[in-house]
Amino acid sequence: MIVVEKLTKKYLNVEVLNIDELSIPKGQSFGLVGNNGAGKTTFFSLLLDLIRPTTGQIHSKGVRIDVSEDWKPFTSAFLDESFLIGYLTPEEYFAFIGKLRGLSKGEVAEFTSKFEGFFNDEILGKRKLLRDLSKGNQKKVGLIGALIGNPEVVILDEPFANLDPSTQIRLKQLIKSETQNTHTTFLISSHDLTHVTEVCDRIVVLEKGQVIKDLQTSPETLKELEKYFSEPLEG
Amino acid sequence: MQIADFFRLEWLQFIRAAYFQKSLALKILIGFLVLYFGGTAVLLGGVIYFIAKKSAPDVDPLVTVNNLLVIWVAVDLLLRYFLQQLPVLNVKPLMTLPVRRNKVVRFVLLKSLTSFFNILPLLLYIPFTVVLLANDYDPIQTLAWFFGMVSVSFSINFTNFLINKNNTFFYALLTIVALGVGLNFFSIFDPRVFAGQCFYAFFDKPYWVVAPILVMYLLYRTNKSLLLNGFYLDDMVSKKVTLAEDADLSWLKHFGPVAPFLENDIRLIRRNVRPRQVLLVSFMFLFYGLIFYTQDVYKEIPTILVFASIFVTGGFLMTFGQQVPSWDSQYYKLLMSQNIPYRQYLNAKWMLMVFGVLVSFLLSFPYLYFGWDIFAMIAAGALFNVGLNSFITLIGGALNRTPIVLNEKAKAFANTSGFNPTQLLIGLPKIFLPMLFFYIPYRLISFDAGLICIALSGLLGLAFRSQFLSLIERIYIKGKHKTIAAFAQES
C-alpha cells in the first residue's frame, strides 16, 4: 500500500528523518514509537504532503505523494487540532468532511450515530462549537472525522493521548475491528507502548530519524520495547 | 515578582512575536508605518495651532482646537472599541504562580497604557503644548490642559475595556451617546460645544484638571475590581462559549459542489470575531463616497471620484478577499490533506466576494441623491470590482501567508498582512487601474466614455474568469508547503 524509498528530511542541514526503505502492506495496522524528536510527526507530515521531502519519495497505492494529489480520496488523517474547524459544531464538521468525500448529510449522520457510545453523550446534539469542547472531546471528533468515507489509509498521531480510559479502550476496539472488517491501513504513533502493542500488527521504533527496530507484534514485543526504552540512550 | 519582571516578559513577548521575526523588509515597512502615523500626529500637533488661528483669527486658537477635539475623542473611542483588546488572556500562565492577583491585574491595566492608542494622543498633544508655550500661554494653565487631555485619553482607554467586557457599561455609554445626538438634533444641547468648554476649562481654571484625573482613577478602579472578580479560568480569562445557532443553510445546495465551502464561509463570518470586524469595516466603506462626493473640489477632477466609487462597493471584497487563504489558516492542514479541488475552494470565495459587491451596490442606491453621474460611476465601479478587482485581490491574498486567529480581535500593528511588500505592489492596480481606465477615455472622448471603459474592463475580466482562477490556482499549488508552514506558526 505504502512504499517509502530513500526518504530524508533536513531542516537547516540537520537531518530529522532518514528512512531508507519501508513498505506497509494494505490492511496492516502500523505502529510508530519513539521518543520526542524521533521524527514521527515529520514522517506523518511527509505522508500527507504537508512538508516536502529533502530526498526520496513515498508512494501510496502507486501514487507518488509529492507529485500527484490522487492519494487524497483514499487517505485521511488526524494529526492535531489544526485538523478541526473551530467554529463548526461536530455535526457540521462531520457533514463537511463527508461532503468532501462524497457522502450526503444523511449518510454521515448514519455513520456517526454508530459512535454514540464513543462520544459518551457529550458531542452530538449539543450545538457546541468545536473550539469550545474539551481537548479530549475535540480529539474524539477528529478521530471519528478521520474515519468518515471509508478511507483506505488512516493516519493518527498520538490518538490515545488526552483520552479518558474508557475511550482509550473503545478506540482500541474500534481500530481492531476496522482493520479486520474493512482492511483499512492504520498508521498510528504513540508514546503508550501498551496500547500500541495491543493494537498494531507491526511496530517500528524510530530514533533520531532512523528506523532502529522493525517488529512483528508478538507476546514478547511489549517487553522488548520496554527494555529498549528503559536503557539509557547512546550518543 | 516585580513590575519590572512583568515588563521583561512583555518585552520578550514583543521581540519574539512571530511577526517581528519576519524579513527585514517587513520590519522596515512596519517601521515606516509607525513613523508615518506618529509623524502625522506630531506634525498635526505642531501646525494645528496655526491652522486654527488662520481659519478663525478672532478666536483663541485653543478654543477652536478644543471644539474640534471632541471629534478626535469620539473617533478614538470608536477605533479602540474595534481594535484594542485588553490582553487578559496572557495572564493565564501566571494564575498558578505565586504572584498576587492584585499585582497581575494592576500590571495588565498599566500595561494597556503603553498601547499605540495611548501613545498617539501624546504625540499629538505634546507638540501642541510646546507650540502653546512658545506662544506665551501661561505655563501652569497649559500644563493643566495637557494633563487634562492626557487623562481624557487614558479614561477612554479604560472606558473601552469596560464596554468591551461588560454589556451594562456598553449600553450605558450607548444611551449617553444617543442622548447627546438626540439633544443635539433638537438643538437643546450641543455636546460638541459642551465638550469644547470642558476641555477649555482645564486651561481656564486649572484646578478643573482634577476632574478628568478623578474620572480616570474611578474608571481604573472599576476595571480593576471587575478584573479581580473575574480572575478565574471560567470567567474573564476564558473565552465566551457560544451555542451554535441553527440557521438553515440548505438553500445553498443549489450552488452545487461549491455549496459546502460557501456554507463554511458563512459560518466563518457569523461565528468569529475577526470576520465580523471585517464585515463592519466593509459597511463603513459604504460611506467612503460621502467624503468625496460632497466636496466641490472633486467635481472638477472626476478621476479622484472613480477611486472613491471603487471603495463604495468594494469594501467587503477587498477586506475579506485580501486575506483569503488566511481565514482558513487555523485548519489549513485539514484542507490540504482532504480531497479539495482548489478551483471549488476559490470559486466559493469569489462568489462570496461578488455577493458582497452586490449587497454593497444595493445599499449604495441612496447615492442617487448626488445625481446620475455619480451613481453610474458607482455602478461601473461595481462591475470593475466584480470582474477584475476580485481576481487581483485574490492573487494578493494568495501571496499573503499571515495566519489569522479567527475569534480574536485584530491587534493594531500585530497584523502585518497589509504590509506585505508583494501585496502592497499588487494593491496598487486595484486603485490605479480604474482611474487609468477612466482617465484616458475621459480626456480623449468624454465622461461617459470613461465610465463605459471601467465597466467594460470588468466585463472583460469576467470573460477571462477561468484563466484568472487557473492563475491563482497555480500560485496556491506552488506555495502550498510555504503556506502550510507559515500558518502552522502561531501569530
mmCIF file of N, CA and C in Angstrom, chain B residues 100-162:
data_model
loop_
_atom_site.group_PDB
_atom_site.id
_atom_site.type_symbol
_atom_site.label_atom_id
_atom_site.label_comp_id
_atom_site.label_asym_id
_atom_site.label_seq_id
_atom_site.Cartn_x
_atom_site.Cartn_y
_atom_site.Cartn_z
ATOM 1 N N ARG B 100 0.658 37.808 43.419
ATOM 2 C CA ARG B 100 -0.635 38.282 43.907
ATOM 3 C C ARG B 100 -1.491 38.749 42.737
ATOM 4 N N ARG B 101 -2.769 38.384 42.826
ATOM 5 C CA ARG B 101 -3.710 38.785 41.780
ATOM 6 C C ARG B 101 -3.687 40.279 41.556
ATOM 7 N N ASN B 102 -3.674 40.972 42.667
ATOM 8 C CA ASN B 102 -3.700 42.413 42.628
ATOM 9 C C ASN B 102 -2.611 42.952 41.710
ATOM 10 N N LYS B 103 -1.453 42.344 41.831
ATOM 11 C CA LYS B 103 -0.292 42.787 41.081
ATOM 12 C C LYS B 103 -0.491 42.514 39.590
ATOM 13 N N VAL B 104 -0.975 41.309 39.300
ATOM 14 C CA VAL B 104 -1.179 40.949 37.901
ATOM 15 C C VAL B 104 -2.178 41.891 37.257
ATOM 16 N N VAL B 105 -3.287 42.109 37.953
ATOM 17 C CA VAL B 105 -4.333 42.956 37.391
ATOM 18 C C VAL B 105 -3.817 44.378 37.200
ATOM 19 N N ARG B 106 -3.103 44.853 38.218
ATOM 20 C CA ARG B 106 -2.563 46.197 38.109
ATOM 21 C C ARG B 106 -1.634 46.289 36.895
ATOM 22 N N PHE B 107 -0.834 45.254 36.738
ATOM 23 C CA PHE B 107 0.087 45.267 35.607
ATOM 24 C C PHE B 107 -0.655 45.269 34.278
ATOM 25 N N VAL B 108 -1.668 44.404 34.172
ATOM 26 C CA VAL B 108 -2.428 44.329 32.912
ATOM 27 C C VAL B 108 -2.986 45.703 32.563
ATOM 28 N N LEU B 109 -3.537 46.377 33.569
ATOM 29 C CA LEU B 109 -4.146 47.677 33.306
ATOM 30 C C LEU B 109 -3.096 48.735 32.977
ATOM 31 N N LEU B 110 -2.002 48.724 33.731
ATOM 32 C CA LEU B 110 -0.957 49.717 33.461
ATOM 33 C C LEU B 110 -0.348 49.485 32.089
ATOM 34 N N LYS B 111 -0.178 48.207 31.782
ATOM 35 C CA LYS B 111 0.440 47.888 30.508
ATOM 36 C C LYS B 111 -0.412 48.389 29.348
ATOM 37 N N SER B 112 -1.712 48.353 29.543
ATOM 38 C CA SER B 112 -2.595 48.788 28.461
ATOM 39 C C SER B 112 -2.318 50.243 28.103
ATOM 40 N N LEU B 113 -1.745 50.994 29.048
ATOM 41 C CA LEU B 113 -1.462 52.400 28.769
ATOM 42 C C LEU B 113 -0.319 52.572 27.762
ATOM 43 N N THR B 114 0.481 51.529 27.599
ATOM 44 C CA THR B 114 1.586 51.659 26.651
ATOM 45 C C THR B 114 1.167 51.313 25.230
ATOM 46 N N SER B 115 -0.118 51.028 25.058
ATOM 47 C CA SER B 115 -0.585 50.677 23.715
ATOM 48 C C SER B 115 -0.411 51.863 22.762
ATOM 49 N N PHE B 116 -0.315 51.547 21.499
ATOM 50 C CA PHE B 116 -0.139 52.571 20.480
ATOM 51 C C PHE B 116 -1.245 53.620 20.547
ATOM 52 N N PHE B 117 -2.446 53.173 20.956
ATOM 53 C CA PHE B 117 -3.581 54.083 21.016
ATOM 54 C C PHE B 117 -3.395 55.172 22.066
ATOM 55 N N ASN B 118 -2.553 54.902 23.061
ATOM 56 C CA ASN B 118 -2.312 55.916 24.077
ATOM 57 C C ASN B 118 -1.086 56.753 23.766
ATOM 58 N N ILE B 119 -0.215 56.214 22.936
ATOM 59 C CA ILE B 119 0.980 56.966 22.574
ATOM 60 C C ILE B 119 0.637 58.008 21.514
ATOM 61 N N LEU B 120 -0.283 57.615 20.617
ATOM 62 C CA LEU B 120 -0.673 58.518 19.538
ATOM 63 C C LEU B 120 -1.173 59.874 20.055
ATOM 64 N N PRO B 121 -2.104 59.892 21.041
ATOM 65 C CA PRO B 121 -2.542 61.201 21.543
ATOM 66 C C PRO B 121 -1.396 62.014 22.141
ATOM 67 N N LEU B 122 -0.457 61.315 22.807
ATOM 68 C CA LEU B 122 0.692 62.040 23.357
ATOM 69 C C LEU B 122 1.464 62.730 22.249
ATOM 70 N N LEU B 123 1.618 61.996 21.146
ATOM 71 C CA LEU B 123 2.359 62.566 20.021
ATOM 72 C C LEU B 123 1.654 63.790 19.459
ATOM 73 N N LEU B 124 0.338 63.821 19.646
ATOM 74 C CA LEU B 124 -0.410 64.981 19.169
ATOM 75 C C LEU B 124 -0.349 66.123 20.191
ATOM 76 N N TYR B 125 -0.553 65.775 21.464
ATOM 77 C CA TYR B 125 -0.689 66.810 22.487
ATOM 78 C C TYR B 125 0.643 67.458 22.848
ATOM 79 N N ILE B 126 1.719 66.661 22.843
ATOM 80 C CA ILE B 126 2.996 67.249 23.266
ATOM 81 C C ILE B 126 3.438 68.384 22.339
ATOM 82 N N PRO B 127 3.503 68.176 21.027
ATOM 83 C CA PRO B 127 3.921 69.312 20.182
ATOM 84 C C PRO B 127 2.955 70.486 20.269
ATOM 85 N N PHE B 128 1.660 70.173 20.415
ATOM 86 C CA PHE B 128 0.693 71.257 20.512
ATOM 87 C C PHE B 128 0.955 72.090 21.771
ATOM 88 N N THR B 129 1.236 71.387 22.855
ATOM 89 C CA THR B 129 1.529 72.085 24.112
ATOM 90 C C THR B 129 2.785 72.942 23.976
ATOM 91 N N VAL B 130 3.779 72.365 23.296
ATOM 92 C CA VAL B 130 5.018 73.126 23.101
ATOM 93 C C VAL B 130 4.724 74.408 22.324
ATOM 94 N N VAL B 131 3.904 74.290 21.283
ATOM 95 C CA VAL B 131 3.559 75.471 20.485
ATOM 96 C C VAL B 131 2.837 76.501 21.347
ATOM 97 N N LEU B 132 1.921 75.993 22.198
ATOM 98 C CA LEU B 132 1.190 76.910 23.079
ATOM 99 C C LEU B 132 2.157 77.680 23.973
ATOM 100 N N LEU B 133 3.102 76.926 24.558
ATOM 101 C CA LEU B 133 4.058 77.567 25.461
ATOM 102 C C LEU B 133 4.890 78.602 24.717
ATOM 103 N N ALA B 134 5.273 78.243 23.493
ATOM 104 C CA ALA B 134 6.091 79.153 22.699
ATOM 105 C C ALA B 134 5.319 80.415 22.360
ATOM 106 N N ASN B 135 3.976 80.300 22.345
ATOM 107 C CA ASN B 135 3.162 81.463 22.034
ATOM 108 C C ASN B 135 2.665 82.174 23.282
ATOM 109 N N ASP B 136 3.445 82.032 24.357
ATOM 110 C CA ASP B 136 3.207 82.787 25.576
ATOM 111 C C ASP B 136 1.892 82.469 26.271
ATOM 112 N N TYR B 137 1.458 81.231 26.166
ATOM 113 C CA TYR B 137 0.337 80.828 27.018
ATOM 114 C C TYR B 137 0.906 80.565 28.408
ATOM 115 N N ASP B 138 0.088 80.788 29.409
ATOM 116 C CA ASP B 138 0.570 80.604 30.772
ATOM 117 C C ASP B 138 1.017 79.159 30.996
ATOM 118 N N PRO B 139 2.257 78.941 31.450
ATOM 119 C CA PRO B 139 2.773 77.565 31.546
ATOM 120 C C PRO B 139 1.930 76.663 32.433
ATOM 121 N N ILE B 140 1.481 77.178 33.583
ATOM 122 C CA ILE B 140 0.733 76.318 34.508
ATOM 123 C C ILE B 140 -0.597 75.922 33.886
ATOM 124 N N GLN B 141 -1.257 76.914 33.310
ATOM 125 C CA GLN B 141 -2.543 76.632 32.680
ATOM 126 C C GLN B 141 -2.381 75.642 31.528
ATOM 127 N N THR B 142 -1.332 75.860 30.726
ATOM 128 C CA THR B 142 -1.117 74.990 29.575
ATOM 129 C C THR B 142 -0.844 73.560 30.019
ATOM 130 N N LEU B 143 -0.002 73.438 31.039
ATOM 131 C CA LEU B 143 0.310 72.093 31.515
ATOM 132 C C LEU B 143 -0.932 71.428 32.105
ATOM 133 N N ALA B 144 -1.756 72.208 32.800
ATOM 134 C CA ALA B 144 -3.003 71.663 33.326
ATOM 135 C C ALA B 144 -3.856 71.124 32.179
ATOM 136 N N TRP B 145 -3.924 71.904 31.129
ATOM 137 C CA TRP B 145 -4.696 71.459 29.959
ATOM 138 C C TRP B 145 -4.110 70.164 29.409
ATOM 139 N N PHE B 146 -2.786 70.127 29.290
ATOM 140 C CA PHE B 146 -2.120 68.943 28.750
ATOM 141 C C PHE B 146 -2.448 67.706 29.588
ATOM 142 N N PHE B 147 -2.299 67.822 30.893
ATOM 143 C CA PHE B 147 -2.571 66.657 31.736
ATOM 144 C C PHE B 147 -4.053 66.300 31.709
ATOM 145 N N GLY B 148 -4.879 67.322 31.596
ATOM 146 C CA GLY B 148 -6.313 67.053 31.468
ATOM 147 C C GLY B 148 -6.612 66.215 30.246
ATOM 148 N N MET B 149 -6.045 66.611 29.113
ATOM 149 C CA MET B 149 -6.322 65.897 27.870
ATOM 150 C C MET B 149 -5.741 64.485 27.896
ATOM 151 N N VAL B 150 -4.545 64.351 28.472
ATOM 152 C CA VAL B 150 -3.961 63.002 28.564
ATOM 153 C C VAL B 150 -4.839 62.116 29.450
ATOM 154 N N SER B 151 -5.356 62.688 30.527
ATOM 155 C CA SER B 151 -6.252 61.908 31.380
ATOM 156 C C SER B 151 -7.505 61.503 30.619
ATOM 157 N N VAL B 152 -7.978 62.400 29.768
ATOM 158 C CA VAL B 152 -9.152 62.052 28.957
ATOM 159 C C VAL B 152 -8.822 60.850 28.078
ATOM 160 N N SER B 153 -7.650 60.877 27.438
ATOM 161 C CA SER B 153 -7.245 59.763 26.585
ATOM 162 C C SER B 153 -7.175 58.463 27.370
ATOM 163 N N PHE B 154 -6.558 58.552 28.556
ATOM 164 C CA PHE B 154 -6.427 57.343 29.360
ATOM 165 C C PHE B 154 -7.792 56.878 29.872
ATOM 166 N N SER B 155 -8.681 57.833 30.123
ATOM 167 C CA SER B 155 -10.033 57.455 30.532
ATOM 168 C C SER B 155 -10.723 56.684 29.416
ATOM 169 N N ILE B 156 -10.489 57.136 28.194
ATOM 170 C CA ILE B 156 -11.072 56.423 27.060
ATOM 171 C C ILE B 156 -10.513 55.010 27.005
ATOM 172 N N ASN B 157 -9.229 54.916 27.274
ATOM 173 C CA ASN B 157 -8.578 53.613 27.312
ATOM 174 C C ASN B 157 -9.320 52.672 28.260
ATOM 175 N N PHE B 158 -9.616 53.152 29.469
ATOM 176 C CA PHE B 158 -10.263 52.287 30.454
ATOM 177 C C PHE B 158 -11.744 52.094 30.141
ATOM 178 N N THR B 159 -12.363 53.147 29.594
ATOM 179 C CA THR B 159 -13.768 53.003 29.211
ATOM 180 C C THR B 159 -13.913 51.896 28.174
ATOM 181 N N ASN B 160 -12.978 51.877 27.242
ATOM 182 C CA ASN B 160 -13.045 50.884 26.175
ATOM 183 C C ASN B 160 -13.073 49.467 26.738
ATOM 184 N N PHE B 161 -12.235 49.208 27.747
ATOM 185 C CA PHE B 161 -12.222 47.846 28.299
ATOM 186 C C PHE B 161 -13.533 47.532 28.998
ATOM 187 N N LEU B 162 -14.091 48.547 29.647
ATOM 188 C CA LEU B 162 -15.363 48.329 30.333
ATOM 189 C C LEU B 162 -16.452 47.971 29.333
#
